[in-house]
Amino acid sequence: MEMNETKKVVLSGIQPSGTLTLGNYLGALRNWVKVQDEYDCYYMLADLHAITVRQVPAELRQNCFKTAAIYLAAGIDPAKSTLFLQSTIPAHSQLAWVLDCYAMMGELNRMTQFKDKSSRHADNINGGLYTYPVLMAADILLYQADLVPVGSDQLQHLELTRDIATRFNHAYSETFKIPKGLTTQTGARIMSLSDPTKKMSKSEVGDGTIFMLDSKDVVIRKIRKAVTDSDGEVRYAEGKHGINNLMSIYSAVTGKTFEEIESEFAGKGYGDFKLAVGEAVADELAVLQGEYQRYMTDKAYINDILIKGAEKASYIARKTLSKVYRKVGFYDPTK
Ligand code: TYM
């Protein structure tokens, strides 16, 4: 236990707004598993973030549970890492409000994810969607996280988190640790298979997204259909978005470098390459899917982990929040 206090702190989260994708896995989840031994890790289900887009309540509830099962199946070990639901810890919303008052409209206006989501959900551009990155800053800063393992689409939010934390620290003295993003070389930005100039996302309809629970046949079919160029040579090059993406996926899954992949497929066509990518992805997911089915039958176990996780996390979160309340000048009538 004491040992943990000297370890660096890691925090990250995924929105339980549908079945997780290969992008979520290669960009985030798989790397969470890798850092568990070295760091004191907090992994949350970002359910507060999920309601910035309309959710069917029963589906959201189910997706929270399923996502917890996926975390475990992917190898997050509750003996090493703390798993919890964001909505079960009030300090997240409470700190988010305070930080809202230290985040500038100009900064929030620049967030590309906000611009993108508001164009995709033009009928529901709500305040939560706008202040979403501030809630994310609260998530991170509450735990005094050193490192935040994410895909590259979250780095702009992380920059904002650093700016807000620095601003607060300057105004009131050292309060927050300034966190850093942690991305991997390949896998930090997996693109859609049907439009490889766009990010692979949970909300895409069609065959551009591989979901973590897709069967082997489905994975192989989607990759076989992936949009590529007509050059026919497996090599990483500017403008070859489809092949670059498949090479990144293959590299992330197998650990092979781009040069190794190019020589492995020299003289072979895209068909052979796509099949190899499909099999590598499907085999990796198959292991996890077996574990997932097992966890899904053990509701009591998962609930217990989430309850214990929240107890541990809320202790730390409350400590940071009360420091912040004191610094901004809230009067505490119990003292
Ligand atoms: P979310 O739920 O959109 O995505 C979860 C994680 O998956 C990564 N990711 C990808 N990586 C590579 N290629 C892709 N196509 C791809 N799609 C998604 C994301 O970068 C992310 O790491 N705001 C966050 C959730 C969040 C959070 C936090 C993250 C809430 N609080 C605090 C870190 C720290 C989000 O919406 O991620």
Coordinates of N, CA, C and O in Angstrom, one line a residue, residues 56-196:
V56 N -30.4 6.1 -24.7 CA -31.6 5.4 -24.2 C -31.2 4.9 -22.9 O -30.2 4.2 -22.7
P57 N -31.9 5.3 -21.8 CA -31.5 5.0 -20.4 C -31.1 3.5 -20.2 O -30.1 3.2 -19.6
A58 N -32.0 2.6 -20.6 CA -31.8 1.2 -20.4 C -30.5 0.7 -21.1 O -29.8 -0.1 -20.6
E59 N -30.2 1.3 -22.3 CA -29.0 0.9 -23.0 C -27.8 1.5 -22.3 O -26.8 0.8 -22.3
L60 N -27.9 2.7 -21.8 CA -26.7 3.3 -21.2 C -26.3 2.4 -19.9 O -25.2 2.1 -19.7
R61 N -27.4 2.1 -19.2 CA -27.2 1.3 -18.0 C -26.5 -0.1 -18.3 O -25.5 -0.5 -17.7
Q62 N -27.0 -0.7 -19.4 CA -26.4 -2.0 -19.8 C -25.0 -1.8 -20.4 O -24.1 -2.6 -20.1
N63 N -24.8 -0.7 -21.1 CA -23.4 -0.4 -21.7 C -22.4 -0.1 -20.6 O -21.2 -0.4 -20.7
C64 N -22.9 0.4 -19.5 CA -21.9 0.7 -18.4 C -21.4 -0.6 -17.8 O -20.2 -0.8 -17.7
F65 N -22.3 -1.6 -17.6 CA -22.0 -2.9 -17.1 C -21.1 -3.6 -18.1 O -20.0 -4.2 -17.8
K66 N -21.5 -3.6 -19.4 CA -20.7 -4.3 -20.4 C -19.3 -3.7 -20.6 O -18.4 -4.5 -20.8
T67 N -19.2 -2.4 -20.5 CA -17.9 -1.8 -20.6 C -17.0 -2.2 -19.5 O -15.8 -2.4 -19.6
A68 N -17.6 -2.3 -18.3 CA -16.8 -2.7 -17.1 C -16.3 -4.1 -17.4 O -15.1 -4.5 -17.1
A69 N -17.1 -5.0 -18.0 CA -16.7 -6.4 -18.3 C -15.6 -6.4 -19.4 O -14.7 -7.2 -19.3
I70 N -15.7 -5.4 -20.3 CA -14.7 -5.3 -21.3 C -13.3 -4.9 -20.7 O -12.3 -5.4 -21.1
Y71 N -13.4 -3.9 -19.8 CA -12.2 -3.5 -19.2 C -11.5 -4.7 -18.5 O -10.3 -4.9 -18.7
L72 N -12.3 -5.5 -17.8 CA -11.7 -6.7 -17.1 C -11.2 -7.7 -18.1 O -10.1 -8.2 -17.9
A73 N -12.0 -8.0 -19.1 CA -11.6 -9.0 -20.1 C -10.4 -8.6 -20.9 O -9.6 -9.4 -21.3
A74 N -10.2 -7.3 -21.0 CA -9.0 -6.8 -21.7 C -7.7 -6.9 -20.9 O -6.6 -6.8 -21.4
G75 N -7.9 -7.2 -19.6 CA -6.8 -7.4 -18.7 C -6.6 -6.4 -17.6 O -5.5 -6.4 -16.9
I76 N -7.5 -5.5 -17.4 CA -7.4 -4.5 -16.3 C -7.6 -5.4 -15.0 O -8.7 -6.1 -14.9
D77 N -6.7 -5.3 -14.2 CA -6.7 -6.2 -13.0 C -7.1 -5.3 -11.8 O -6.3 -4.4 -11.4
P78 N -8.2 -5.6 -11.2 CA -8.7 -4.8 -10.1 C -7.8 -4.9 -8.8 O -7.9 -4.0 -7.9
A79 N -6.9 -5.9 -8.8 CA -6.0 -5.9 -7.7 C -4.9 -4.9 -7.9 O -4.2 -4.5 -6.9
K80 N -4.7 -4.4 -9.1 CA -3.7 -3.4 -9.4 C -4.2 -2.0 -9.7 O -3.6 -1.0 -9.3
S81 N -5.4 -2.0 -10.4 CA -5.9 -0.7 -10.8 C -7.3 -0.5 -10.2 O -8.0 -1.4 -9.8
T82 N -7.7 0.8 -10.1 CA -8.9 1.1 -9.5 C -9.9 1.5 -10.6 O -9.7 2.3 -11.4
L83 N -11.0 0.7 -10.6 CA -12.1 0.8 -11.6 C -13.3 1.5 -11.0 O -13.8 1.0 -10.0
F84 N -13.9 2.4 -11.7 CA -15.1 3.0 -11.1 C -15.9 3.7 -12.1 O -15.5 4.0 -13.2
L85 N -17.2 4.0 -11.8 CA -18.1 4.8 -12.6 C -18.0 6.2 -12.2 O -18.2 6.6 -11.0
Q86 N -17.8 7.1 -13.2 CA -17.6 8.5 -12.9 C -18.8 9.1 -12.2 O -18.7 9.9 -11.2
S87 N -20.0 8.6 -12.5 CA -21.2 9.2 -11.9 C -21.4 8.9 -10.4 O -22.2 9.5 -9.7
T88 N -20.6 7.9 -10.0 CA -20.8 7.5 -8.5 C -19.9 8.3 -7.6 O -19.9 8.1 -6.4
I89 N -19.1 9.2 -8.2 CA -18.3 10.1 -7.4 C -18.6 11.5 -7.6 O -18.2 12.1 -8.6
P90 N -19.4 12.1 -6.7 CA -19.9 13.5 -6.9 C -18.8 14.5 -7.1 O -19.0 15.5 -7.8
A91 N -17.6 14.3 -6.6 CA -16.5 15.2 -6.8 C -16.2 15.6 -8.2 O -15.7 16.7 -8.5
H92 N -16.5 14.7 -9.1 CA -16.2 15.0 -10.6 C -17.1 16.1 -11.0 O -16.6 17.1 -11.6
S93 N -18.4 16.1 -10.7 CA -19.3 17.2 -11.1 C -18.9 18.4 -10.4 O -19.0 19.6 -10.9
Q94 N -18.6 18.2 -9.1 CA -18.3 19.4 -8.2 C -17.1 20.2 -8.7 O -17.1 21.4 -8.8
L95 N -16.0 19.4 -9.0 CA -14.8 20.1 -9.4 C -15.0 20.7 -10.8 O -14.5 21.8 -11.1
A96 N -15.8 20.0 -11.7 CA -16.1 20.5 -13.0 C -16.7 21.9 -13.0 O -16.3 22.8 -13.7
W97 N -17.6 22.1 -12.0 CA -18.2 23.4 -11.9 C -17.2 24.5 -11.6 O -17.2 25.5 -12.2
V98 N -16.4 24.2 -10.6 CA -15.3 25.2 -10.2 C -14.4 25.5 -11.4 O -14.2 26.6 -11.8
L99 N -14.0 24.4 -12.1 CA -13.1 24.6 -13.2 C -13.8 25.3 -14.4 O -13.1 26.0 -15.2
D100 N -15.1 25.2 -14.5 CA -15.8 25.9 -15.6 C -15.6 27.4 -15.4 O -15.5 28.1 -16.4
C101 N -15.4 27.8 -14.2 CA -15.2 29.3 -13.9 C -13.7 29.7 -14.2 O -13.4 30.8 -14.1
Y102 N -12.9 28.7 -14.6 CA -11.5 29.0 -14.9 C -11.2 28.6 -16.4 O -10.0 28.5 -16.7
A103 N -12.2 28.2 -17.1 CA -12.0 27.9 -18.5 C -12.6 29.0 -19.3 O -13.7 29.4 -19.0
M104 N -11.9 29.4 -20.3 CA -12.4 30.6 -21.1 C -13.2 30.1 -22.3 O -12.9 29.1 -22.9
M105 N -14.2 30.9 -22.6 CA -15.1 30.6 -23.8 C -14.2 30.4 -25.1 O -14.5 29.5 -25.9
G106 N -13.2 31.3 -25.2 CA -12.4 31.3 -26.4 C -11.7 29.9 -26.5 O -11.6 29.3 -27.6
E107 N -11.3 29.4 -25.3 CA -10.6 28.1 -25.3 C -11.6 27.0 -25.7 O -11.2 26.1 -26.5
L108 N -12.8 27.0 -25.1 CA -13.7 26.0 -25.4 C -14.2 26.0 -26.9 O -14.4 25.0 -27.5
N109 N -14.3 27.3 -27.4 CA -14.7 27.4 -28.8 C -13.7 26.8 -29.8 O -14.0 26.4 -30.9
R110 N -12.4 26.6 -29.3 CA -11.4 26.1 -30.2 C -11.4 24.5 -30.3 O -10.7 23.9 -31.1
M111 N -12.1 23.9 -29.4 CA -12.1 22.4 -29.3 C -12.6 21.8 -30.5 O -13.8 21.9 -30.8
T112 N -11.8 21.0 -31.2 CA -12.2 20.4 -32.5 C -13.3 19.4 -32.3 O -14.2 19.2 -33.1
Q113 N -13.3 18.7 -31.1 CA -14.3 17.6 -30.9 C -15.7 18.3 -30.7 O -16.7 17.7 -31.2
F114 N -15.7 19.4 -30.1 CA -17.0 20.1 -29.9 C -17.5 20.6 -31.3 O -18.7 20.4 -31.6
K115 N -16.6 21.1 -32.1 CA -17.1 21.6 -33.4 C -17.6 20.4 -34.2 O -18.7 20.5 -34.9
D116 N -16.9 19.3 -34.1 CA -17.3 18.1 -34.9 C -18.6 17.5 -34.4 O -19.5 17.3 -35.2
K117 N -18.7 17.4 -33.0 CA -19.9 16.8 -32.5 C -21.1 17.7 -32.7 O -22.2 17.2 -32.9
S118 N -20.9 19.0 -32.6 CA -22.1 19.9 -32.8 C -22.5 19.9 -34.2 O -23.7 20.1 -34.5
S119 N -21.6 19.6 -35.2 CA -22.1 19.5 -36.5 C -22.8 18.2 -36.8 O -23.8 18.1 -37.5
R120 N -22.4 17.1 -36.0 CA -23.1 15.8 -36.2 C -24.4 15.7 -35.4 O -25.3 14.9 -35.7
H121 N -24.5 16.6 -34.3 CA -25.8 16.5 -33.5 C -26.3 17.9 -33.5 O -26.5 18.5 -32.4
A122 N -26.6 18.5 -34.7 CA -27.0 19.9 -34.8 C -28.3 20.2 -34.0 O -28.6 21.3 -33.6
D123 N -29.1 19.1 -33.8 CA -30.4 19.3 -33.1 C -30.2 19.3 -31.6 O -31.2 19.5 -30.8
N124 N -29.0 19.0 -31.1 CA -28.8 18.9 -29.6 C -27.4 19.5 -29.2 O -26.6 18.7 -28.7
I125 N -27.2 20.7 -29.5 CA -25.9 21.3 -29.1 C -26.1 21.9 -27.7 O -26.4 23.1 -27.5
N126 N -25.9 21.0 -26.7 CA -26.2 21.4 -25.4 C -25.0 21.9 -24.6 O -23.9 21.8 -25.1
G127 N -25.2 22.5 -23.5 CA -24.1 23.1 -22.7 C -23.1 22.1 -22.3 O -21.9 22.4 -22.1
G128 N -23.6 20.8 -22.0 CA -22.7 19.8 -21.6 C -21.7 19.4 -22.7 O -20.5 19.2 -22.4
L129 N -22.1 19.5 -23.9 CA -21.2 19.2 -25.0 C -20.1 20.2 -25.1 O -19.0 19.9 -25.4
Y130 N -20.5 21.4 -24.7 CA -19.6 22.5 -24.8 C -18.5 22.5 -23.6 O -17.3 22.7 -23.8
T131 N -19.0 22.2 -22.4 CA -18.1 22.2 -21.3 C -17.5 20.8 -21.0 O -16.8 20.6 -20.0
Y132 N -17.8 19.9 -21.9 CA -17.3 18.5 -21.8 C -15.8 18.4 -21.4 O -15.4 17.6 -20.6
P133 N -15.0 19.2 -22.1 CA -13.5 19.1 -21.8 C -13.2 19.5 -20.4 O -12.1 19.1 -19.9
V134 N -14.0 20.4 -19.8 CA -13.7 20.8 -18.5 C -14.0 19.7 -17.5 O -13.3 19.5 -16.5
L135 N -15.1 18.9 -17.7 CA -15.4 17.8 -16.9 C -14.2 16.8 -17.0 O -13.8 16.2 -16.0
M136 N -13.7 16.6 -18.2 CA -12.5 15.7 -18.4 C -11.3 16.3 -17.6 O -10.6 15.5 -17.0
A137 N -11.1 17.6 -17.6 CA -10.0 18.2 -16.8 C -10.2 17.8 -15.3 O -9.3 17.4 -14.6
A138 N -11.5 17.9 -14.9 CA -11.8 17.6 -13.5 C -11.5 16.1 -13.2 O -10.8 15.8 -12.1
D139 N -11.8 15.2 -14.1 CA -11.5 13.8 -13.9 C -10.0 13.6 -13.6 O -9.6 12.9 -12.7
I140 N -9.3 14.3 -14.4 CA -7.8 14.1 -14.4 C -7.2 14.7 -13.2 O -6.4 14.1 -12.4
L141 N -7.6 16.0 -12.9 CA -6.9 16.8 -11.9 C -7.3 16.3 -10.5 O -6.5 16.4 -9.5
L142 N -8.5 15.7 -10.3 CA -8.9 15.2 -9.0 C -7.9 14.2 -8.4 O -7.8 14.1 -7.2
Y143 N -7.3 13.4 -9.3 CA -6.5 12.3 -8.9 C -5.0 12.7 -8.9 O -4.1 11.9 -8.7
Q144 N -4.7 14.0 -9.3 CA -3.4 14.5 -9.4 C -2.6 13.5 -10.3 O -1.5 13.1 -10.1
A145 N -3.2 13.2 -11.5 CA -2.6 12.3 -12.4 C -1.4 12.9 -13.1 O -1.3 14.0 -13.4
D146 N -0.4 12.0 -13.2 CA 0.9 12.4 -13.9 C 0.7 12.1 -15.4 O 1.1 12.8 -16.2
L147 N 0.0 10.9 -15.7 CA -0.1 10.5 -17.1 C -1.5 10.1 -17.4 O -2.2 9.5 -16.6
V148 N -1.8 10.4 -18.7 CA -3.2 10.1 -19.2 C -3.1 9.4 -20.5 O -2.8 10.0 -21.6
P149 N -3.2 8.0 -20.5 CA -3.1 7.3 -21.7 C -4.3 7.4 -22.6 O -5.4 6.9 -22.2
V150 N -4.2 8.0 -23.7 CA -5.4 8.3 -24.6 C -4.9 8.1 -26.1 O -3.8 8.1 -26.4
G151 N -5.9 8.1 -27.0 CA -5.7 8.2 -28.4 C -5.4 9.7 -28.7 O -5.7 10.6 -27.9
S152 N -4.9 9.9 -29.9 CA -4.5 11.3 -30.2 C -5.6 12.3 -30.3 O -5.4 13.5 -30.1
D153 N -6.8 11.8 -30.5 CA -8.0 12.8 -30.6 C -8.2 13.5 -29.2 O -8.9 14.5 -29.2
Q154 N -7.7 12.9 -28.1 CA -7.9 13.6 -26.8 C -6.8 14.5 -26.4 O -6.9 15.1 -25.3
L155 N -5.8 14.6 -27.2 CA -4.6 15.4 -26.8 C -5.0 16.9 -26.7 O -4.5 17.6 -25.8
Q156 N -5.9 17.4 -27.5 CA -6.3 18.8 -27.4 C -7.0 19.1 -26.0 O -6.8 20.1 -25.4
H157 N -7.8 18.1 -25.6 CA -8.5 18.2 -24.3 C -7.4 18.2 -23.2 O -7.6 18.9 -22.1
L158 N -6.4 17.5 -23.4 CA -5.4 17.3 -22.4 C -4.6 18.6 -22.3 O -4.2 19.1 -21.2
E159 N -4.4 19.3 -23.4 CA -3.7 20.6 -23.4 C -4.5 21.6 -22.6 O -4.0 22.4 -21.8
L160 N -5.8 21.5 -22.8 CA -6.7 22.4 -22.1 C -6.6 22.2 -20.6 O -6.6 23.1 -19.8
T161 N -6.6 20.9 -20.3 CA -6.5 20.5 -18.8 C -5.2 21.1 -18.2 O -5.3 21.7 -17.1
R162 N -4.2 21.0 -19.0 CA -2.9 21.6 -18.5 C -3.0 23.1 -18.3 O -2.5 23.7 -17.3
D163 N -3.7 23.8 -19.3 CA -3.8 25.2 -19.2 C -4.7 25.6 -18.0 O -4.4 26.6 -17.3
I164 N -5.8 24.9 -17.8 CA -6.7 25.2 -16.7 C -5.9 25.0 -15.3 O -6.0 25.9 -14.4
A165 N -5.2 23.9 -15.2 CA -4.5 23.6 -14.0 C -3.4 24.6 -13.7 O -3.3 25.1 -12.6
T166 N -2.7 25.0 -14.8 CA -1.7 26.0 -14.6 C -2.3 27.4 -14.1 O -1.8 28.0 -13.2
R167 N -3.4 27.7 -14.8 CA -4.0 29.0 -14.4 C -4.5 29.0 -13.0 O -4.3 29.9 -12.2
F168 N -5.1 27.9 -12.5 CA -5.5 27.7 -11.2 C -4.3 27.8 -10.2 O -4.4 28.5 -9.2
N169 N -3.3 27.1 -10.5 CA -2.1 27.1 -9.7 C -1.5 28.5 -9.5 O -1.1 28.8 -8.4
H170 N -1.5 29.2 -10.6 CA -0.9 30.6 -10.5 C -1.8 31.5 -9.7 O -1.3 32.3 -8.9
A171 N -3.1 31.3 -9.8 CA -4.0 32.1 -9.0 C -4.0 31.8 -7.5 O -4.2 32.7 -6.7
Y172 N -3.8 30.6 -7.2 CA -4.0 30.2 -5.7 C -2.8 29.4 -5.1 O -3.0 28.9 -4.0
S173 N -1.7 29.3 -5.7 CA -0.6 28.4 -5.2 C -0.8 27.0 -5.7 O -2.0 26.6 -6.0
E174 N 0.3 26.2 -5.7 CA 0.3 24.8 -6.2 C -0.9 24.0 -5.7 O -1.0 23.8 -4.5
T175 N -1.8 23.6 -6.6 CA -2.9 22.8 -6.2 C -3.0 21.5 -7.0 O -3.2 20.4 -6.4
F176 N -2.8 21.6 -8.3 CA -2.9 20.5 -9.2 C -1.6 20.1 -9.8 O -0.8 20.9 -10.2
K177 N -1.3 18.8 -9.9 CA -0.2 18.2 -10.7 C -0.6 18.5 -12.2 O -1.7 18.4 -12.6
I178 N 0.4 18.9 -13.0 CA 0.2 19.1 -14.4 C 0.4 17.8 -15.2 O 1.5 17.3 -15.2
P179 N -0.7 17.3 -15.7 CA -0.6 15.9 -16.3 C 0.0 16.0 -17.8 O -0.1 17.0 -18.4
K180 N 0.4 14.8 -18.2 CA 0.9 14.6 -19.6 C 0.1 13.5 -20.3 O -0.3 12.6 -19.6
G181 N -0.1 13.7 -21.6 CA -0.7 12.6 -22.3 C 0.2 11.5 -22.6 O 1.5 11.7 -22.7
L182 N -0.3 10.3 -22.8 CA 0.6 9.2 -23.1 C -0.1 8.5 -24.3 O -1.2 7.9 -24.2
T183 N 0.6 8.6 -25.5 CA 0.0 7.9 -26.7 C 1.1 6.9 -27.2 O 2.2 7.1 -26.9
T184 N 0.6 6.0 -28.0 CA 1.5 5.0 -28.5 C 1.9 5.4 -30.0 O 1.2 6.2 -30.6
Q185 N 3.0 4.8 -30.4 CA 3.5 5.2 -31.8 C 2.5 4.8 -32.9 O 2.1 5.6 -33.7
T186 N 2.1 3.5 -32.8 CA 1.0 3.1 -33.8 C -0.2 2.8 -32.9 O -0.1 2.3 -31.8
G187 N -1.4 3.1 -33.5 CA -2.6 2.8 -32.8 C -3.3 4.0 -32.2 O -4.4 4.0 -31.7
A188 N -2.6 5.2 -32.1 CA -3.1 6.3 -31.4 C -4.2 7.0 -32.2 O -5.0 7.8 -31.7
R189 N -4.3 6.7 -33.5 CA -5.4 7.2 -34.3 C -5.8 6.1 -35.4 O -5.2 6.1 -36.5
I190 N -6.7 5.3 -35.1 CA -7.2 4.3 -36.0 C -8.3 4.9 -36.9 O -9.2 5.5 -36.3
M191 N -8.2 4.7 -38.2 CA -9.2 5.4 -39.1 C -10.3 4.4 -39.5 O -10.2 3.2 -39.4
S192 N -11.4 5.0 -39.9 CA -12.5 4.2 -40.4 C -12.1 3.4 -41.6 O -11.3 3.8 -42.4
L193 N -12.6 2.1 -41.7 CA -12.2 1.3 -42.8 C -12.9 1.7 -44.1 O -12.4 1.5 -45.2
S194 N -14.1 2.3 -43.9 CA -14.8 2.7 -45.1 C -14.4 4.2 -45.6 O -14.6 4.5 -46.8
D195 N -13.9 5.0 -44.7 CA -13.4 6.3 -45.1 C -12.1 6.6 -44.3 O -12.2 7.1 -43.2
P196 N -11.0 6.1 -44.8 CA -9.8 6.2 -43.9 C -9.2 7.6 -43.7 O -8.1 7.7 -43.2

